Structures are given as C-alpha cells and as structure tokens.
Coordinates of C-alpha atoms and ligand atoms in Angstrom, one line a residue:
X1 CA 62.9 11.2 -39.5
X2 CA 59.4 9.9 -39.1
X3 CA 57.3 12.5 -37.8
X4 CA 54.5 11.4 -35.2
X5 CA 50.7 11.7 -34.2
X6 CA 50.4 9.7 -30.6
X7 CA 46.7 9.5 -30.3
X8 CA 46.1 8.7 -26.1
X9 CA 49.2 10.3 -25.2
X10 CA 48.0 11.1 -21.7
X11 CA 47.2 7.4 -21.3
X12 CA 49.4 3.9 -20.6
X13 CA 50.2 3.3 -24.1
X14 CA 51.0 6.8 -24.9
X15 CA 53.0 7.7 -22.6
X16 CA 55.0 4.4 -23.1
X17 CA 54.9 5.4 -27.2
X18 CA 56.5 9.0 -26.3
X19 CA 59.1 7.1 -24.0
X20 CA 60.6 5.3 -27.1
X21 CA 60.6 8.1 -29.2
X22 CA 62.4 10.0 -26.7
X23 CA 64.8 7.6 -26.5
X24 CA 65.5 8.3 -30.6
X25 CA 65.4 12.1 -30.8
X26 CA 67.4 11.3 -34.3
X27 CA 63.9 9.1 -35.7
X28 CA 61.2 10.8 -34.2
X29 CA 59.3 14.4 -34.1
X30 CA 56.5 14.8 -32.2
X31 CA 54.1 16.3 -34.3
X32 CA 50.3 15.8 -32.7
X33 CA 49.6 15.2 -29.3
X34 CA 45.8 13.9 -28.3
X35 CA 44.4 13.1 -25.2
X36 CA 41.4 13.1 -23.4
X37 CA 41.1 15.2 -20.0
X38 CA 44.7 15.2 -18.6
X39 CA 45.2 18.9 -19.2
X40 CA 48.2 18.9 -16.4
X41 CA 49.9 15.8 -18.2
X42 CA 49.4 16.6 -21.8
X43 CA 50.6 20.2 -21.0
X44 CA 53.8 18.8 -19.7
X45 CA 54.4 16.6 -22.7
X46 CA 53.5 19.3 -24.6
X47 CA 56.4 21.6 -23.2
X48 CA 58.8 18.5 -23.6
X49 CA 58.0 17.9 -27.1
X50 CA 57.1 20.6 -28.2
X51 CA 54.5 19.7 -30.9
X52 CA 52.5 21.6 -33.8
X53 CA 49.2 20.8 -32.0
X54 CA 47.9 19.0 -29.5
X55 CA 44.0 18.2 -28.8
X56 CA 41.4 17.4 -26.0
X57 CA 38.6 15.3 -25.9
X58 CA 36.0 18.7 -24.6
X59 CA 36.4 22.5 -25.2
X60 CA 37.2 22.4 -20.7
X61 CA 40.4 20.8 -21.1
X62 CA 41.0 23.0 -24.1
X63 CA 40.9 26.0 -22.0
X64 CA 43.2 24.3 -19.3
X65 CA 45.7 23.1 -21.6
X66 CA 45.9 26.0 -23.7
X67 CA 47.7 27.4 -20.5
X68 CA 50.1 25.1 -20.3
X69 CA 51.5 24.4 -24.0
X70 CA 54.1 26.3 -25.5
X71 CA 53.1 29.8 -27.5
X72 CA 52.2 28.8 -30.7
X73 CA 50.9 25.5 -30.2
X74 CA 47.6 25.1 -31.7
X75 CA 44.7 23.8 -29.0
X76 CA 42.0 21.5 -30.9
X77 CA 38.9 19.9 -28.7
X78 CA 36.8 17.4 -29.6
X79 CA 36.2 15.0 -32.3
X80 CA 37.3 16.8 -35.1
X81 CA 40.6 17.8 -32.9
X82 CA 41.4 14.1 -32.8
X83 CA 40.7 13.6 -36.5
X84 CA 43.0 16.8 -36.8
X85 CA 45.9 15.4 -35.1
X86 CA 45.3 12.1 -37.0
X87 CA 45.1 13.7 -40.3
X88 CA 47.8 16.3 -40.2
X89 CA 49.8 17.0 -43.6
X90 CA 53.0 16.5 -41.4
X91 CA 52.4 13.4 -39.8
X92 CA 53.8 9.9 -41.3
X93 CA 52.9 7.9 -38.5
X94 CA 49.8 7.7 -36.1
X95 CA 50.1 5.7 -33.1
X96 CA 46.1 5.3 -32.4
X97 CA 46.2 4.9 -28.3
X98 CA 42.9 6.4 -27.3
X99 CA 40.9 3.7 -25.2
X100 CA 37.4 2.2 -26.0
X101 CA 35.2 3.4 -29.0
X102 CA 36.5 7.0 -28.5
X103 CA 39.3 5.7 -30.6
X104 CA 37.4 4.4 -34.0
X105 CA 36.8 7.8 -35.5
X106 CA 39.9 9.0 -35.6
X107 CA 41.8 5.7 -36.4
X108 CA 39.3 5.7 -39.6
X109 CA 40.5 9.2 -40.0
X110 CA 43.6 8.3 -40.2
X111 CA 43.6 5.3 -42.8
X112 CA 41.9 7.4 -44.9
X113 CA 44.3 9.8 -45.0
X114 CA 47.0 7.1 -46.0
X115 CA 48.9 7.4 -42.8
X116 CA 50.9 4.6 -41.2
X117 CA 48.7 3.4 -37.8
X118 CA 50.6 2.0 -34.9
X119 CA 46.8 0.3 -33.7
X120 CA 46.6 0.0 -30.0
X121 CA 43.0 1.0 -29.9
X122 CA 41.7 -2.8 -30.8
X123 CA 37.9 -1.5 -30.3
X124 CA 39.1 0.1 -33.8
X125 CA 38.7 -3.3 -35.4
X126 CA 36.4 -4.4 -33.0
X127 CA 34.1 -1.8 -33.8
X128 CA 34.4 -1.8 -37.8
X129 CA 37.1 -4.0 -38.2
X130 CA 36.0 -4.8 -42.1
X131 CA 35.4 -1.5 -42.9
X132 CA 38.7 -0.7 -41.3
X133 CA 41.1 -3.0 -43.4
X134 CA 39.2 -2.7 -47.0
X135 CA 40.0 1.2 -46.5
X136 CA 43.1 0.7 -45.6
X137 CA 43.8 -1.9 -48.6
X138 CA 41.9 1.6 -50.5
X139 CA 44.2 4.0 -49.2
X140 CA 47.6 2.4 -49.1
X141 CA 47.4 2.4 -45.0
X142 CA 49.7 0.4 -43.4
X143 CA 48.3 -1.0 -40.1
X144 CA 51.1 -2.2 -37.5
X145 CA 49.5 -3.6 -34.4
X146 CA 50.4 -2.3 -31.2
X147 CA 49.1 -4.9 -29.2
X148 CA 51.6 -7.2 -28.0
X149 CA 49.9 -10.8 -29.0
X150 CA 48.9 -9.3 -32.8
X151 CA 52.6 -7.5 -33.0
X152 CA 54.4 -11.0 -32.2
X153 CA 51.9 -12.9 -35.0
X154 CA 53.0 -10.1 -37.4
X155 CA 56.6 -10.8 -36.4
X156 CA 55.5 -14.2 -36.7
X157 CA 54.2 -14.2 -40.1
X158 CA 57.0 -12.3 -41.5
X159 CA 58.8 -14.3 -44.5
X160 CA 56.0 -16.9 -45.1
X161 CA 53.4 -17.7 -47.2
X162 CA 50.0 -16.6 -46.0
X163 CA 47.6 -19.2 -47.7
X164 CA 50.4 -21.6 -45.3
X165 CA 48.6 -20.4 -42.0
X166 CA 47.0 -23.6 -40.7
X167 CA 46.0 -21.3 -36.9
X168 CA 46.9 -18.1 -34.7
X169 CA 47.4 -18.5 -31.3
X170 CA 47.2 -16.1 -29.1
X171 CA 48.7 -16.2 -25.9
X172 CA 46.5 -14.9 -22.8
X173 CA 48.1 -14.2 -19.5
X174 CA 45.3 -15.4 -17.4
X175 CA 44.8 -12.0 -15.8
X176 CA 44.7 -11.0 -12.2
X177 CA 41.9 -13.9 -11.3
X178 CA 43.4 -17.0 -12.7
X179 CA 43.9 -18.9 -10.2
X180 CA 40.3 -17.3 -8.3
X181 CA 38.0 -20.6 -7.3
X182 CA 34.4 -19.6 -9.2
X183 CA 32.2 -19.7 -5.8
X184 CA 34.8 -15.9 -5.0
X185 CA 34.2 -14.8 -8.7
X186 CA 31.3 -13.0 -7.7
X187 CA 32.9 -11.4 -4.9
X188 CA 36.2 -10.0 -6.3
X189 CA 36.7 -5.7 -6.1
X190 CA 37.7 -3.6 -8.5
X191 CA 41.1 -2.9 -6.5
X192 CA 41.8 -6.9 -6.6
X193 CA 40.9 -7.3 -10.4
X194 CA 43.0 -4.2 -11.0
X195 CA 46.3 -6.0 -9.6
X196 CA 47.3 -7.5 -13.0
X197 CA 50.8 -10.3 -12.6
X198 CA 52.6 -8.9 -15.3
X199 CA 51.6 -5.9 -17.4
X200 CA 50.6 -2.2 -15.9
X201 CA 47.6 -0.7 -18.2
X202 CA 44.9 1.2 -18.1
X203 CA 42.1 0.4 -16.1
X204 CA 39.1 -0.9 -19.0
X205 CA 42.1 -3.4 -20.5
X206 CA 42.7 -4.7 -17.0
X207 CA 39.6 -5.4 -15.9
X208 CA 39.0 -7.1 -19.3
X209 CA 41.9 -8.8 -18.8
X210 CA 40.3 -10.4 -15.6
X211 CA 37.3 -11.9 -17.3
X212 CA 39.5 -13.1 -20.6
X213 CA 37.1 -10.7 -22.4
X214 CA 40.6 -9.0 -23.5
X215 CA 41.3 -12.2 -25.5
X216 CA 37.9 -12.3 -27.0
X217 CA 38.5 -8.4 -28.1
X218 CA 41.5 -9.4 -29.8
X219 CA 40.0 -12.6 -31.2
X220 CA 37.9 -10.1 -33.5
X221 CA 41.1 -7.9 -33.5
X222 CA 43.1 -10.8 -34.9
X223 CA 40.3 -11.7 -37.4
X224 CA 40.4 -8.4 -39.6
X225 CA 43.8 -7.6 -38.9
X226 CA 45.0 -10.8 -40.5
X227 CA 41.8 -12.2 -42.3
X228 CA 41.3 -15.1 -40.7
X229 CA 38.4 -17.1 -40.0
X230 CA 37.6 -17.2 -35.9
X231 CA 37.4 -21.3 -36.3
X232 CA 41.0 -21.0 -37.0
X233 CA 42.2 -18.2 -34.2
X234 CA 42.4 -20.1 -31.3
X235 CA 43.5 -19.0 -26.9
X236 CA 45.9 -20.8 -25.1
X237 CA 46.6 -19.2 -21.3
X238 CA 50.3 -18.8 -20.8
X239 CA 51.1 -17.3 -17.6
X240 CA 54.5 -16.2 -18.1
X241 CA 53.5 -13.7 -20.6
X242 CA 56.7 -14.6 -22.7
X243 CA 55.1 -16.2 -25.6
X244 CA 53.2 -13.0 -27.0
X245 CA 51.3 -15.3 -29.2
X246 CA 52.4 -17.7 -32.5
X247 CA 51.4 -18.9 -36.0
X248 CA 51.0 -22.4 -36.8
X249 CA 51.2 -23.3 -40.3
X250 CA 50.5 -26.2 -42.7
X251 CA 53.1 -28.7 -41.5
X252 CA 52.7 -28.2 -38.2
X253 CA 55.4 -25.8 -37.1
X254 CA 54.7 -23.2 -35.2
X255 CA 56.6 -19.5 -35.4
X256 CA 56.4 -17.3 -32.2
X257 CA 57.8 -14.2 -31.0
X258 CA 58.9 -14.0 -27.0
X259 CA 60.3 -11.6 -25.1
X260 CA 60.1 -10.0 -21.8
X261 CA 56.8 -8.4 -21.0
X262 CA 57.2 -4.6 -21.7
X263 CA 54.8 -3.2 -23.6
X264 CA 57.9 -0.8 -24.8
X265 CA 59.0 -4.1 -27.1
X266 CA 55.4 -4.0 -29.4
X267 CA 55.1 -0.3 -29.6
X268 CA 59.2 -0.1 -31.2
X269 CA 58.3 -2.8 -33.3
X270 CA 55.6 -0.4 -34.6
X271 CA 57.2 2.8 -34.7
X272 CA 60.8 1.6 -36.2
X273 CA 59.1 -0.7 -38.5
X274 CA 60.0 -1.5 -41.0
X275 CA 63.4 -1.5 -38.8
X276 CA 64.0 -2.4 -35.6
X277 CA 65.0 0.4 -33.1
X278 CA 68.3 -0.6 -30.6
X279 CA 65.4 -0.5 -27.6
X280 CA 67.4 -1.2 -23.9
X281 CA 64.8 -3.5 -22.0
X282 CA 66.2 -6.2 -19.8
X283 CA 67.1 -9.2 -21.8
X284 CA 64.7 -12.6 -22.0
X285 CA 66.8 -14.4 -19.4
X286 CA 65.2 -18.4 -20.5
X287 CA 67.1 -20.4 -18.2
X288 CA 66.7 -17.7 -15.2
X289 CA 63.2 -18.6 -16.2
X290 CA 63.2 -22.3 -16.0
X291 CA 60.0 -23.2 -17.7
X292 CA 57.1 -22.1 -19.2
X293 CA 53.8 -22.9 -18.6
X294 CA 50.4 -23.4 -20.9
X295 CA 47.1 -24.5 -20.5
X296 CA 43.4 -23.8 -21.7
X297 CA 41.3 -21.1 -20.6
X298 CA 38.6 -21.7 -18.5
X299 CA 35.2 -20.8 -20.0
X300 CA 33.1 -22.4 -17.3
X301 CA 34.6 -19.2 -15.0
X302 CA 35.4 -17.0 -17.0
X303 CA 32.7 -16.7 -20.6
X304 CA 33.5 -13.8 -21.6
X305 CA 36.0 -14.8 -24.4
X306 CA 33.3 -17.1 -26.1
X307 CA 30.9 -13.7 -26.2
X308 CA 33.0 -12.2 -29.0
X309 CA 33.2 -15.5 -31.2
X310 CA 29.6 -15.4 -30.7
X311 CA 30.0 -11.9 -31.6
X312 CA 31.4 -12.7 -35.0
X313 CA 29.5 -15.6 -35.6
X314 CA 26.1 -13.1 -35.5
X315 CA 28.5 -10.7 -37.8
X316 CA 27.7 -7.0 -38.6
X317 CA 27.0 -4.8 -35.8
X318 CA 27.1 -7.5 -33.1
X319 CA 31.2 -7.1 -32.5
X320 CA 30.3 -3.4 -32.0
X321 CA 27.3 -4.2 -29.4
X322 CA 29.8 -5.9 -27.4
X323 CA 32.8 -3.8 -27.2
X324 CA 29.9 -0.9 -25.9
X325 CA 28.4 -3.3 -23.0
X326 CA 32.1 -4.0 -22.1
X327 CA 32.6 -0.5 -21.8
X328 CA 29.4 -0.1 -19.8
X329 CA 29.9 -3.5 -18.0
X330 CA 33.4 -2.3 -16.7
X331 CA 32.8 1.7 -15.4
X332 CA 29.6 -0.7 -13.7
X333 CA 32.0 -2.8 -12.0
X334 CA 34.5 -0.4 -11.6
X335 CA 32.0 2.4 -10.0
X336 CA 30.8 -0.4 -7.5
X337 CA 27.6 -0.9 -9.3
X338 CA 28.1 -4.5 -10.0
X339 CA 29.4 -7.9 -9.2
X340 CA 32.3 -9.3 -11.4
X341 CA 30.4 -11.8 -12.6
X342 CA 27.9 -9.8 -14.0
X343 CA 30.5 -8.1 -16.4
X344 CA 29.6 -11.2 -18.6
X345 CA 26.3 -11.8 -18.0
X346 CA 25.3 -8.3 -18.9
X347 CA 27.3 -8.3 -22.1
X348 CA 25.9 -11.7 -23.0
X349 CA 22.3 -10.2 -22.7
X350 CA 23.0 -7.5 -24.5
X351 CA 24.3 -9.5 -27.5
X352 CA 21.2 -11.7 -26.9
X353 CA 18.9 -8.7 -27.5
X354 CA 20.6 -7.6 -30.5
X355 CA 19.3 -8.0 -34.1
X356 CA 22.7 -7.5 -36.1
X357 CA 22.6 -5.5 -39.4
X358 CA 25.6 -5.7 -42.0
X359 CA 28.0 -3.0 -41.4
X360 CA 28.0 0.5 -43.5
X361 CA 29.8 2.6 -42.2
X362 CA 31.6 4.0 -39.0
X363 CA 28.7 6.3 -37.8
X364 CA 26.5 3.1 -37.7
X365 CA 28.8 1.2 -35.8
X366 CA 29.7 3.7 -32.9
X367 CA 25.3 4.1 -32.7
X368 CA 25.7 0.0 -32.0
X369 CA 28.5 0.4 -29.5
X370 CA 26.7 3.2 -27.7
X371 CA 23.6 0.7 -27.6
X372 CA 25.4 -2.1 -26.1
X373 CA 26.5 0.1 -23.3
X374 CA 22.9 2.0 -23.0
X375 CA 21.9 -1.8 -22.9
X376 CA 24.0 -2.9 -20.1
X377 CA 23.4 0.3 -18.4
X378 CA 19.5 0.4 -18.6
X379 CA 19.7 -3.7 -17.4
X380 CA 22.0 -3.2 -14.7
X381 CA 20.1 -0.4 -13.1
X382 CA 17.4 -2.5 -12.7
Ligands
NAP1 N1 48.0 -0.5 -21.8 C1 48.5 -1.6 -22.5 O1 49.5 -2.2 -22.1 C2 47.7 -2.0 -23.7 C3 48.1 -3.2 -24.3 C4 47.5 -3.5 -25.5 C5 46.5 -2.7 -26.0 N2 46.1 -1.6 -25.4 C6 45.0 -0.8 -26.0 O2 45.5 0.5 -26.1 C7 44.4 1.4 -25.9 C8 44.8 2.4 -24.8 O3 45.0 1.6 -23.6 P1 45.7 2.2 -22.3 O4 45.9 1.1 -21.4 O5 46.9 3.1 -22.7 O6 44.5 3.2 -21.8 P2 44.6 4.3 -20.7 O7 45.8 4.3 -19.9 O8 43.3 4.4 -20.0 O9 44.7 5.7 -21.6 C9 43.7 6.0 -22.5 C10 44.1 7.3 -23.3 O10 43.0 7.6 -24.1 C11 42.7 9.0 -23.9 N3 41.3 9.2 -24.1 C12 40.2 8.6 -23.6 N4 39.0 9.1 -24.1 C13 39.4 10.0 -25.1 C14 38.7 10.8 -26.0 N5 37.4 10.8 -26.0 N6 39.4 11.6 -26.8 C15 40.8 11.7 -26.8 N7 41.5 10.9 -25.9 C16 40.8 10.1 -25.1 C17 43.0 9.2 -22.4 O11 43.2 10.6 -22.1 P3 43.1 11.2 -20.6 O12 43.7 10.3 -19.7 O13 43.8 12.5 -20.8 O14 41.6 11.4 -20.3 C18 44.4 8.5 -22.4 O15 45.4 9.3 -23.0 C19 43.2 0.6 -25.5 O16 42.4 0.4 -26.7 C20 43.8 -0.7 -25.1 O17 42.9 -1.8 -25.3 C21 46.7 -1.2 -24.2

C-alpha cells in the first residue's frame, strides 16, 4: 500500500492523479489532500477519500472547507499547510501538482523529508532546479517526473548506460497556434490559444503551450532532472503527440516511449513505479494512425523556447526570473491586458534587465520569480 500526498488536487493533474488511485483502492491511501481555493471541489474529494488532512492555499478557503470535510479531518492554510501535507510521517509518496512557483516550497519540503515526488510542478526545477536534485541526491529522494515528455525519457533511459546519452529530445505538440501565420500572432484571444489539439490542462500550461514557452520550461526541467547540458537537450515539434519524447545515444539509436495522449499514462508510471499499474486507456492504435509527423519548431514566430536556453546560459537566478514573467506574462494575456505576442517580448526584457546571482537557496529564488513577474507587470502597465 503506498500511501499518498496529491499536492494540486483541485487542479488538472490532481484530479487526474486521484482518478488512478481510485482505480487501485488495493495500492493507494489518500493521505494529504492540497489545493489552492476550490473549497467546493477539494471538500468533495475530501468526503470521497477520506484523508488525514487536507490544506488551502489562505485561511478563507480554510474556513469553507473546513465545512465540507469529514469530522476529524485536520484543515491546514497556507504555506506551511502545503509543507504539512508534503511532509507528513504517513506519506510515502507526494505527487507535487500545484501550478507555477506556488509549488517550489513544498516540493523542496518534500525532498527533504526523503519522500518519493511524482514532479508535475516543473517551475520546481525551473525555479531551483540544482538545488532541487543535490538535495534530493542528500536525502535519498526519488524524483519521478510527471510530465509526460521527461516520464517517456525516464522510460527511455531505463536499462542503459548514462555516460551513453549522445541527446534528449523532447517532443513538442505545437500547441493550439501551430499552424497560426505570424502577421495573426498578435491578434490571437485567450479563448483561441486556450483550445489546445490534444491534451486538456490547466490554463498557465496551455497558454505556454501556445508560445512553445512550455518546451523551453521543460528544457531547464530536463537539464536538472537528468543532468544534461542544454547544448545536448534538443525540440523537435511532433503533432501527434504520440512520441512523448526520446533518448539518442552514442551510436545513434534512439529509445522513445509512445502512447496515446492521456496524461493518465505519465502520472501511473509515477505512482506504480517502480511497477507498472494495469491502467485501461484506449490502446495506441499505429496503423489507425497512419503516420507520424515531425518537424522543427519555429523560433522566428514563436521565441519563447530560446528565452529559457538563454535562461540557463546566464545560470543562477535567471531560470527563476523567467518562470515569474511567464506567470505574469500569461494572467496579462489571459486578463486581456496584452497581445500574444507580447507574452515573449515581456519575458525577454525581463531576462534582459536581470543581473543573475548563483543560486543559495529556495527563498532567494522564489524573490527572483516574484521579480520577473513584478517586472513584466510594472513594463506591461506602461
Ligand atoms: N495539466 C497537464 O496535463 C500537465 C502536464 C504536464 C505538467 N503539468 C504541470 O503540472 C502542474 C499543474 O498543472 P495543472 O494543469 O494541473 O494546473 P491547474 O489545473 O491550473 O491546477 C493547479 C492546482 O494547483 C492548485 N494551487 C494553485 N495555487 C496554489 C497554492 N498557492 N497553494 C496550493 N495549491 C495551489 C490549484 O488549486 P485551486 O484550483 O483549488 O485554486 C489546483 O489544484 C503545473 O506545474 C504544470 O506545468 C501539467
């Protein structure tokens, strides 16, 4: 029995997480539930599951969900509720699903209370990604990706010799714009950009998969989950979203992981591991398919990506400056207050007013995120 933490419950991942461990009441006890402000939703899950605790992100939602939980189910808000749920004695297994920087303190929480992380939240490693994985190396954490593309390179590198790894190559769908001539870029609304071809998430990770910025997050995801250089993580767009993304190694051959695009596949991989879990999903039907399709992503319309090789290239607090002026970029867009295009551009200045220091500690970088998005903010208002 492997008893559970879902961190972002309330949200796509999560409740996706708590649909797999549903399905394998004999594997899984729900132990800590955390959300943000969906006191109605959480409360629900929380009757269904019946967990030890559950937390909010404000003492608000507290007082609404404390309502709706079982008696006896401790109600935690804040911070240090999240850090709670992460760190509880019970808990073997934290599946870190809270979206943006929100997510970084108690993902750190976790690894340094040994527990197995199921990571979702990439800003996690985006953020601090260094910091992240030498304390996890300290701690005996075990960090299983969530994300589909980093799951199918673990799957991928499974069996083989690291120091063998010639590149990573991660798969990108193209997002909802792919085909979107770059004179209508600037044009595009939110509800257009939200209409993603293959995968439902959250709002922030659609949008970001519009400008590609997604890929570039998971560029510096890939980087410190798997300690390779960015000169050898490379982006090919693959439309199909079958491919999740592969490893090419010394001689040339490559190793990839397909299968149909459910985000249900990456987040079993991560809570049966080291098993696989008996998961129902429609089968990969190959020939149904026909073909599949591959080509390089466009960085004359859509930059973003390059912003977080840039990113790492400037090192230190510069990954975390840009994951905060995404965040700020994307409520912009998404509140009507700018133009697609300027998702981009804004994070691009911000990055270009940045002096980067070397990374200490996790305090430091959530000050740089929240300065990357003051920085987009105080720029765009303008
Ligand atoms: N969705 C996907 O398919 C997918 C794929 C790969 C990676 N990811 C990554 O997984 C993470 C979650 O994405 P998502 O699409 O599931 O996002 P989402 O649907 O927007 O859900 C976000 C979750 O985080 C919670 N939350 C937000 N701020 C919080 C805070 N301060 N404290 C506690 N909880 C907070 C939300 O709670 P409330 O709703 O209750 O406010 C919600 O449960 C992101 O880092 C994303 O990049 C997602």
């Amino acid at each position: 029995m492997k008893r559970l933490a879902i961190l972002g419950s309330t949200g796509s991942i999560g409740v996706q997480a708590l649909d797999v461990a549903a399905r394998f009441p004999e594997r899984f006890e729900v132990v800590a539930l955390c959300a943000g402000r969906n006191a109605a939703r959480l409360g629900e899950q929380a009757r269904r599951f019946r967990p030890k605790l559950v937390a909010v992100a404000d003492e608000r939602a507290a007082r609404e969900v404390a309502a709706l939980v079982p008696a006896g189910t401790e109600v935690l808000a804040g911070d240090a509720g999240a850090v709670h749920a992460a760190t509880h004695p019970e808990v073997d297994l934290v599946v870190a699903a809270i979206s943006g920087g929100a997510g970084l303190r108690s993902t750190a929480a976790a690894v340094e209370a040994g527990k197995a992380v199921g990571l979702a939240n990439k800003e996690s490693l985006v953020l601090a990604g260094e910091l992240v994985m030498a304390r996890a190396a300290a701690r005996g954490a075990t960090i299983l990706p969530v994300d589909s593309e980093h799951s199918a390179i673990h799957q991928s590198l499974v069996g083989h010799n690291r120091s063998e790894v010639r590149r990573l190559i991660l798969t990108a769908s193209g997002g909802p714009l792919r085909g979107v001539p770059a004179a209508e870029l600037a044009d595009v609304t939110p509800a257009r950009a939200l209409k993603h071809p293959n995968w439902s998430m959250g709002d922030k990770i659609t949008i970001d998969s519009a400008t590609l910025m997604n890929k570039g997050l998971e560029v510096i995801e890939a980087r410190w989950l798997f300690g390779v250089e960015p000169r050898r993580i490379d982006i090919v767009v693959h439309p199909e979203s079958i491919v999740h993304s592969m490893v090419e190694y010394i001689d040339g051959s490559m190793v990839a992981q397909l299968g149909v695009s459910d985000m249900r596949g990456p987040i079993s991989y991560a809570l049966g591991h080291p098993e696989r879990l008996p998961l129902d999903l429609a089968p990969l039907d190959l020939a149904g398919l026909g073909k599949l399709t591959f080509e390089p992503p466009d960085a004359a319309r859509f930059p973003a990506f390059t912003l977080a090789y840039r990113a790492l290239e400037m090192g230190g607090t510069a990954p975390a400056v840009l994951s905060g002026a995404d965040e700020g970029a994307v409520a912009a867009f998404l509140a009507g207050r700018c133009r697609f295009t300027q998702i981009a551009d804004a994070c691009a200045a911000a990055l270009d007013a940045h002096a980067p220091e070397p990374l200490r500690s996790v305090d430091q970088a959530l000050e740089a995120s929240a300065w990357g998005r003051r920085e987009v903010e105080r720029r765009l208002a303008r």
